[in-house]
Amino acid sequence: MKIVIFSGGAGTRMWPLSRQALPKQFQKLIDDESLFQAMVKRILTGFDPEDVFVLTGKDYLETVAEQAPHLKPENILGEPEMRDNLAAVGFAASYLAKKFPGETMAAVWGADHLVKNTPTFVKALKLAEKLAKERNVIVKVDVRPSFPSVHLGYIEIGKKIENLEGFDIWQFSRHVEKPNYEAAEKFLKQGNFLWNTGYFVWELDKIMALFQKHTPEVYAALIKIQEAVGTSREEKVVEQEYQKIPREAIDYALFEKLSSEDQIEIEADLGWTDVGAWNVLKDELASLGGSANVVKGQHIDIDTKDCLIFGSKEGKLIATIGLEGMIVVDTPDALLICPKDRSQDVKKVVAEIKKRNKTEYL
């Protein structure tokens, strides 16, 4: 099986640390390694380096090579431009289908995820590979929701098919991408929904057939890309055809159109967290460290409670007095201060920066 780690997101909700030059997945947010490095290490506990690929923006090719030196240079693929994940998944699938006909592919949106249960993660991916080959379906590895998130996709499950190797296997009913709060709360109460982790396993022939069925215009571009891979025309054709693919999430363009015949679900206890915003990182680090405050850098605390204090400049002291439930992120050229429960609105700041054309802060 070939595993593709998708690592091209901008991480706008974690500004001002996450920037276009170095998005959050490449930042050392938790330990002395980035979230991207942690995912590569996690996968390499169960799979060979030559079978692991990374798809990223062309501006991050050197960063990926530096942070993942165990991977073969030819396994680090750069998108010609950022066009959302419909184009990214299509490109990866068509590229691998040409290089490795008849292979199975795992698509892992894991460059900014925390996964505490590594052995379970690897075991679930290996089971997904087996089922994808035997049953010619997309096999997803997903987790139970723990709160009504409006920033994640949901998978409605039907009846339990069986239990294999300690995992419950569920019938797939439908994919719901980023519901509103009322719907997310309803899904949580009903108990028949899983969070979409972004871990898919499929036969390459299967996913290409689904592109052909549900997005024929995208499929036409992908076939031209596939035919050009490995030829002198590859770079030119990829650039020409890639820009024809709509800037759209694959969740809407393809996954929401799938039926129970196309996909099945593996439910796994992964200890999974999508580090999508500062409040999520704060709560996760607090649970690991056993402290209500999470501090990185030099900090003087006077009556400060339930806060994240993140200082990125060595030698700079941050002092806080009487703060509670706040996020403070200090970088050399920008400072963010906001209530913890408004962390999701950081992307509005990024939008305002773009509107004011202050691109030096992006």
Tab-separated table of C-alpha atoms in Angstrom, residues 63-324:
chain	number	residue	atom	x	y	z
A	63	THR	CA	10.669	22.096	4.287
A	64	VAL	CA	9.223	18.608	3.829
A	65	ALA	CA	12.595	17.264	2.700
A	66	GLU	CA	14.285	18.790	5.762
A	67	GLN	CA	11.679	17.545	8.226
A	68	ALA	CA	11.289	14.071	6.697
A	69	PRO	CA	14.812	13.027	5.658
A	70	HIS	CA	13.879	9.327	5.743
A	71	LEU	CA	11.606	9.734	2.718
A	72	LYS	CA	12.875	9.348	-0.830
A	73	PRO	CA	13.098	12.733	-2.654
A	74	GLU	CA	10.951	11.399	-5.488
A	75	ASN	CA	8.214	10.610	-2.944
A	76	ILE	CA	7.772	14.301	-2.103
A	77	LEU	CA	5.265	15.681	-4.592
A	78	GLY	CA	4.490	19.355	-5.120
A	79	GLU	CA	1.178	20.737	-6.311
A	80	PRO	CA	1.643	23.227	-9.154
A	81	GLU	CA	-0.807	25.497	-7.324
A	82	MET	CA	-3.114	25.278	-4.306
A	83	ARG	CA	-6.631	24.399	-5.513
A	84	ASP	CA	-8.240	22.720	-2.472
A	85	ASN	CA	-8.248	18.993	-1.860
A	86	LEU	CA	-10.359	17.854	-4.834
A	87	ALA	CA	-7.396	18.646	-7.055
A	88	ALA	CA	-4.875	17.377	-4.503
A	89	VAL	CA	-6.497	13.959	-4.087
A	90	GLY	CA	-7.077	13.617	-7.812
A	91	PHE	CA	-3.474	14.448	-8.610
A	92	ALA	CA	-2.098	12.007	-6.020
A	93	ALA	CA	-4.404	9.206	-7.187
A	94	SER	CA	-3.670	9.695	-10.890
A	95	TYR	CA	0.080	9.952	-10.252
A	96	LEU	CA	0.216	6.752	-8.200
A	97	ALA	CA	-2.114	4.919	-10.606
A	98	LYS	CA	0.443	5.529	-13.353
A	99	LYS	CA	3.480	4.662	-11.238
A	100	PHE	CA	1.946	1.709	-9.393
A	101	PRO	CA	-0.980	0.250	-11.384
A	102	GLY	CA	-3.304	-1.925	-9.345
A	103	GLU	CA	-2.022	-0.572	-6.017
A	104	THR	CA	-3.916	0.455	-2.892
A	105	MET	CA	-3.597	3.998	-1.552
A	106	ALA	CA	-4.135	5.469	1.892
A	107	ALA	CA	-4.966	9.174	1.898
A	108	VAL	CA	-4.017	10.696	5.251
A	109	TRP	CA	-4.958	14.258	6.149
A	110	GLY	CA	-2.776	13.957	9.168
A	111	ALA	CA	-0.193	16.707	8.978
A	112	ASP	CA	-1.904	18.670	11.762
A	113	HIS	CA	-3.464	15.873	13.806
A	114	LEU	CA	-2.588	14.483	17.198
A	115	VAL	CA	-2.950	10.703	17.403
A	116	LYS	CA	-2.077	9.301	20.810
A	117	ASN	CA	-2.739	5.622	20.029
A	118	THR	CA	-0.135	4.912	17.349
A	119	PRO	CA	-0.388	1.077	17.395
A	120	THR	CA	-4.168	1.302	16.952
A	121	PHE	CA	-3.741	3.781	14.098
A	122	VAL	CA	-1.321	1.505	12.225
A	123	LYS	CA	-3.422	-1.612	12.889
A	124	ALA	CA	-6.569	0.135	11.596
A	125	LEU	CA	-4.826	1.262	8.389
A	126	LYS	CA	-3.593	-2.272	7.718
A	127	LEU	CA	-7.094	-3.668	8.253
A	128	ALA	CA	-8.493	-0.961	5.963
A	129	GLU	CA	-6.035	-2.030	3.256
A	130	LYS	CA	-7.168	-5.635	3.560
A	131	LEU	CA	-10.859	-4.728	3.356
A	132	ALA	CA	-10.365	-2.304	0.454
A	133	LYS	CA	-8.711	-5.057	-1.558
A	134	GLU	CA	-11.216	-7.768	-0.653
A	135	ARG	CA	-14.426	-5.734	-1.069
A	136	ASN	CA	-13.505	-3.054	-3.629
A	137	VAL	CA	-14.783	-0.226	-1.429
A	138	ILE	CA	-13.385	2.904	0.172
A	139	VAL	CA	-12.566	2.085	3.783
A	140	LYS	CA	-12.448	4.951	6.280
A	141	VAL	CA	-10.908	4.964	9.723
A	142	ASP	CA	-12.936	7.356	11.887
A	143	VAL	CA	-13.593	8.193	15.535
A	144	ARG	CA	-16.496	8.929	17.847
A	145	PRO	CA	-17.247	12.659	18.270
A	146	SER	CA	-16.739	14.083	21.745
A	147	PHE	CA	-18.388	17.482	21.254
A	148	PRO	CA	-20.543	19.198	18.574
A	149	SER	CA	-17.833	20.565	16.263
A	150	VAL	CA	-18.857	22.709	13.284
A	151	HIS	CA	-15.356	22.542	11.789
A	152	LEU	CA	-15.271	18.810	11.069
A	153	GLY	CA	-17.108	16.494	8.723
A	154	TYR	CA	-19.425	13.762	10.017
A	155	ILE	CA	-20.110	10.232	8.783
A	156	GLU	CA	-23.535	8.754	9.448
A	157	ILE	CA	-23.250	5.024	10.040
A	158	GLY	CA	-25.879	2.338	9.609
A	159	LYS	CA	-25.897	-1.178	10.979
A	160	LYS	CA	-22.807	-2.851	12.349
A	161	ILE	CA	-21.490	-5.275	9.758
A	162	GLU	CA	-19.067	-7.196	11.957
A	163	ASN	CA	-16.152	-6.908	14.377
A	164	LEU	CA	-12.712	-7.602	12.959
A	165	GLU	CA	-9.442	-7.584	14.897
A	166	GLY	CA	-11.142	-5.678	17.700
A	167	PHE	CA	-12.622	-2.971	15.436
A	168	ASP	CA	-16.320	-2.438	14.797
A	169	ILE	CA	-17.046	-2.275	11.055
A	170	TRP	CA	-20.076	-0.153	10.153
A	171	GLN	CA	-22.246	0.354	7.122
A	172	PHE	CA	-21.709	3.784	5.566
A	173	SER	CA	-24.858	5.895	5.169
A	174	ARG	CA	-23.755	9.411	4.228
A	175	HIS	CA	-21.097	12.090	4.564
A	176	VAL	CA	-22.084	15.488	6.021
A	177	GLU	CA	-19.383	18.127	5.708
A	178	LYS	CA	-19.133	20.829	8.423
A	179	PRO	CA	-22.745	21.021	9.680
A	180	ASN	CA	-24.100	23.963	11.671
A	181	TYR	CA	-24.052	23.796	15.463
A	182	GLU	CA	-27.641	22.586	15.823
A	183	ALA	CA	-27.026	19.690	13.425
A	184	ALA	CA	-23.677	18.818	15.049
A	185	GLU	CA	-25.340	18.738	18.468
A	186	LYS	CA	-28.081	16.488	17.088
A	187	PHE	CA	-25.506	14.140	15.539
A	188	LEU	CA	-23.697	13.851	18.871
A	189	LYS	CA	-26.907	12.987	20.739
A	190	GLN	CA	-28.070	10.452	18.149
A	191	GLY	CA	-24.887	8.430	18.520
A	192	ASN	CA	-24.846	7.121	14.947
A	193	PHE	CA	-22.256	9.556	13.600
A	194	LEU	CA	-18.467	9.483	13.504
A	195	TRP	CA	-16.052	12.331	12.947
A	196	ASN	CA	-14.364	12.364	9.568
A	197	THR	CA	-10.669	12.065	10.453
A	198	GLY	CA	-9.567	12.223	6.833
A	199	TYR	CA	-8.077	8.705	6.784
A	200	PHE	CA	-9.189	6.918	3.595
A	201	VAL	CA	-7.976	3.693	2.020
A	202	TRP	CA	-8.943	2.706	-1.519
A	203	GLU	CA	-7.862	0.748	-4.536
A	204	LEU	CA	-6.597	3.277	-7.067
A	205	ASP	CA	-8.873	1.823	-9.749
A	206	LYS	CA	-11.835	2.352	-7.399
A	207	ILE	CA	-11.188	6.032	-6.700
A	208	MET	CA	-10.488	6.785	-10.370
A	209	ALA	CA	-13.785	5.115	-11.305
A	210	LEU	CA	-15.600	7.288	-8.746
A	211	PHE	CA	-14.001	10.413	-10.207
A	212	GLN	CA	-15.194	9.309	-13.631
A	213	LYS	CA	-18.739	8.694	-12.380
A	214	HIS	CA	-19.295	11.770	-10.215
A	215	THR	CA	-16.891	14.396	-11.617
A	216	PRO	CA	-16.312	13.562	-15.299
A	217	GLU	CA	-14.697	16.925	-16.060
A	218	VAL	CA	-12.172	16.387	-13.274
A	219	TYR	CA	-11.586	12.829	-14.438
A	220	ALA	CA	-10.782	14.055	-17.959
A	221	ALA	CA	-8.054	16.328	-16.564
A	222	LEU	CA	-6.705	13.563	-14.314
A	223	ILE	CA	-6.403	11.108	-17.203
A	224	LYS	CA	-4.310	13.608	-19.158
A	225	ILE	CA	-2.109	14.108	-16.088
A	226	GLN	CA	-1.816	10.353	-15.610
A	227	GLU	CA	-0.798	9.804	-19.230
A	228	ALA	CA	1.915	12.470	-18.965
A	229	VAL	CA	3.483	11.204	-15.713
A	230	GLY	CA	7.014	9.968	-16.356
A	231	THR	CA	7.302	11.670	-19.753
A	232	SER	CA	9.052	14.841	-20.874
A	233	ARG	CA	5.610	16.505	-20.999
A	234	GLU	CA	4.785	15.848	-17.352
A	235	GLU	CA	5.432	19.292	-15.846
A	236	LYS	CA	3.704	21.205	-18.648
A	237	VAL	CA	0.652	18.931	-18.785
A	238	VAL	CA	0.222	18.855	-14.986
A	239	GLU	CA	0.231	22.669	-14.858
A	240	GLN	CA	-2.232	22.969	-17.740
A	241	GLU	CA	-4.685	20.357	-16.529
A	242	TYR	CA	-4.438	21.139	-12.816
A	243	GLN	CA	-5.856	24.615	-13.285
A	244	LYS	CA	-8.933	23.104	-14.956
A	245	ILE	CA	-9.925	21.329	-11.729
A	246	PRO	CA	-12.402	23.426	-9.686
A	247	ARG	CA	-11.259	24.945	-6.386
A	248	GLU	CA	-13.531	22.696	-4.381
A	249	ALA	CA	-13.372	20.346	-1.429
A	250	ILE	CA	-13.538	16.696	-2.402
A	251	ASP	CA	-15.997	16.220	0.473
A	252	TYR	CA	-18.645	18.159	-1.463
A	253	ALA	CA	-17.621	17.176	-4.997
A	254	LEU	CA	-17.319	13.443	-4.415
A	255	PHE	CA	-17.655	12.027	-0.917
A	256	GLU	CA	-21.158	13.395	-0.255
A	257	LYS	CA	-22.317	11.575	-3.424
A	258	LEU	CA	-21.193	8.118	-2.326
A	259	SER	CA	-23.566	5.303	-1.424
A	260	SER	CA	-23.337	2.440	1.049
A	261	GLU	CA	-22.005	0.283	-1.787
A	262	ASP	CA	-18.975	2.559	-2.182
A	263	GLN	CA	-17.715	2.826	1.396
A	264	ILE	CA	-17.545	1.156	4.795
A	265	GLU	CA	-16.423	2.506	8.177
A	266	ILE	CA	-13.865	1.297	10.706
A	267	GLU	CA	-14.449	2.828	14.135
A	268	ALA	CA	-11.189	3.234	16.045
A	269	ASP	CA	-10.136	4.708	19.362
A	270	LEU	CA	-7.143	6.727	18.153
A	271	GLY	CA	-6.834	9.345	20.863
A	272	TRP	CA	-7.433	11.738	17.977
A	273	THR	CA	-7.444	15.535	17.934
A	274	ASP	CA	-7.541	17.883	14.959
A	275	VAL	CA	-5.374	20.816	16.064
A	276	GLY	CA	-7.318	23.394	14.068
A	277	ALA	CA	-7.329	26.366	16.431
A	278	TRP	CA	-5.494	27.787	19.439
A	279	ASN	CA	-8.141	26.742	21.963
A	280	VAL	CA	-7.864	23.118	20.798
A	281	LEU	CA	-4.101	23.188	21.216
A	282	LYS	CA	-4.444	24.825	24.624
A	283	ASP	CA	-6.883	22.224	25.942
A	284	GLU	CA	-4.850	19.348	24.513
A	285	LEU	CA	-1.602	20.562	26.058
A	286	ALA	CA	-3.328	21.259	29.372
A	287	SER	CA	-4.581	17.668	29.488
A	288	LEU	CA	-1.095	16.350	28.787
A	289	GLY	CA	0.648	18.560	31.305
A	290	GLY	CA	-1.939	18.599	34.032
A	291	SER	CA	-1.930	22.396	34.311
A	292	ALA	CA	-4.775	24.804	33.582
A	293	ASN	CA	-2.344	27.295	32.024
A	294	VAL	CA	-0.216	26.353	29.031
A	295	VAL	CA	2.931	28.405	28.612
A	296	LYS	CA	5.672	28.384	26.012
A	297	GLY	CA	8.397	30.953	26.550
A	298	GLN	CA	9.186	33.202	29.527
A	299	HIS	CA	6.093	34.177	31.494
A	300	ILE	CA	5.303	35.937	34.751
A	301	ASP	CA	1.840	34.983	35.980
A	302	ILE	CA	-0.198	37.118	38.368
A	303	ASP	CA	-3.642	35.575	38.923
A	304	THR	CA	-3.793	34.076	35.422
A	305	LYS	CA	-6.109	31.104	34.875
A	306	ASP	CA	-7.003	28.774	31.997
A	307	CYS	CA	-4.827	30.619	29.457
A	308	LEU	CA	-2.458	29.810	26.624
A	309	ILE	CA	0.639	32.028	26.625
A	310	PHE	CA	2.762	31.348	23.543
A	311	GLY	CA	5.933	33.372	23.066
A	312	SER	CA	8.032	32.600	20.008
A	313	LYS	CA	10.854	35.111	20.511
A	314	GLU	CA	13.733	33.909	22.664
A	315	GLY	CA	14.618	36.270	25.487
A	316	LYS	CA	11.273	38.093	25.481
A	317	LEU	CA	9.262	38.097	28.696
A	318	ILE	CA	5.452	38.026	28.734
A	319	ALA	CA	3.653	39.129	31.909
A	320	THR	CA	-0.073	38.695	32.489
A	321	ILE	CA	-2.285	39.930	35.327
A	322	GLY	CA	-5.797	38.735	36.059
A	323	LEU	CA	-6.385	36.995	32.749
A	324	GLU	CA	-8.788	34.047	32.502
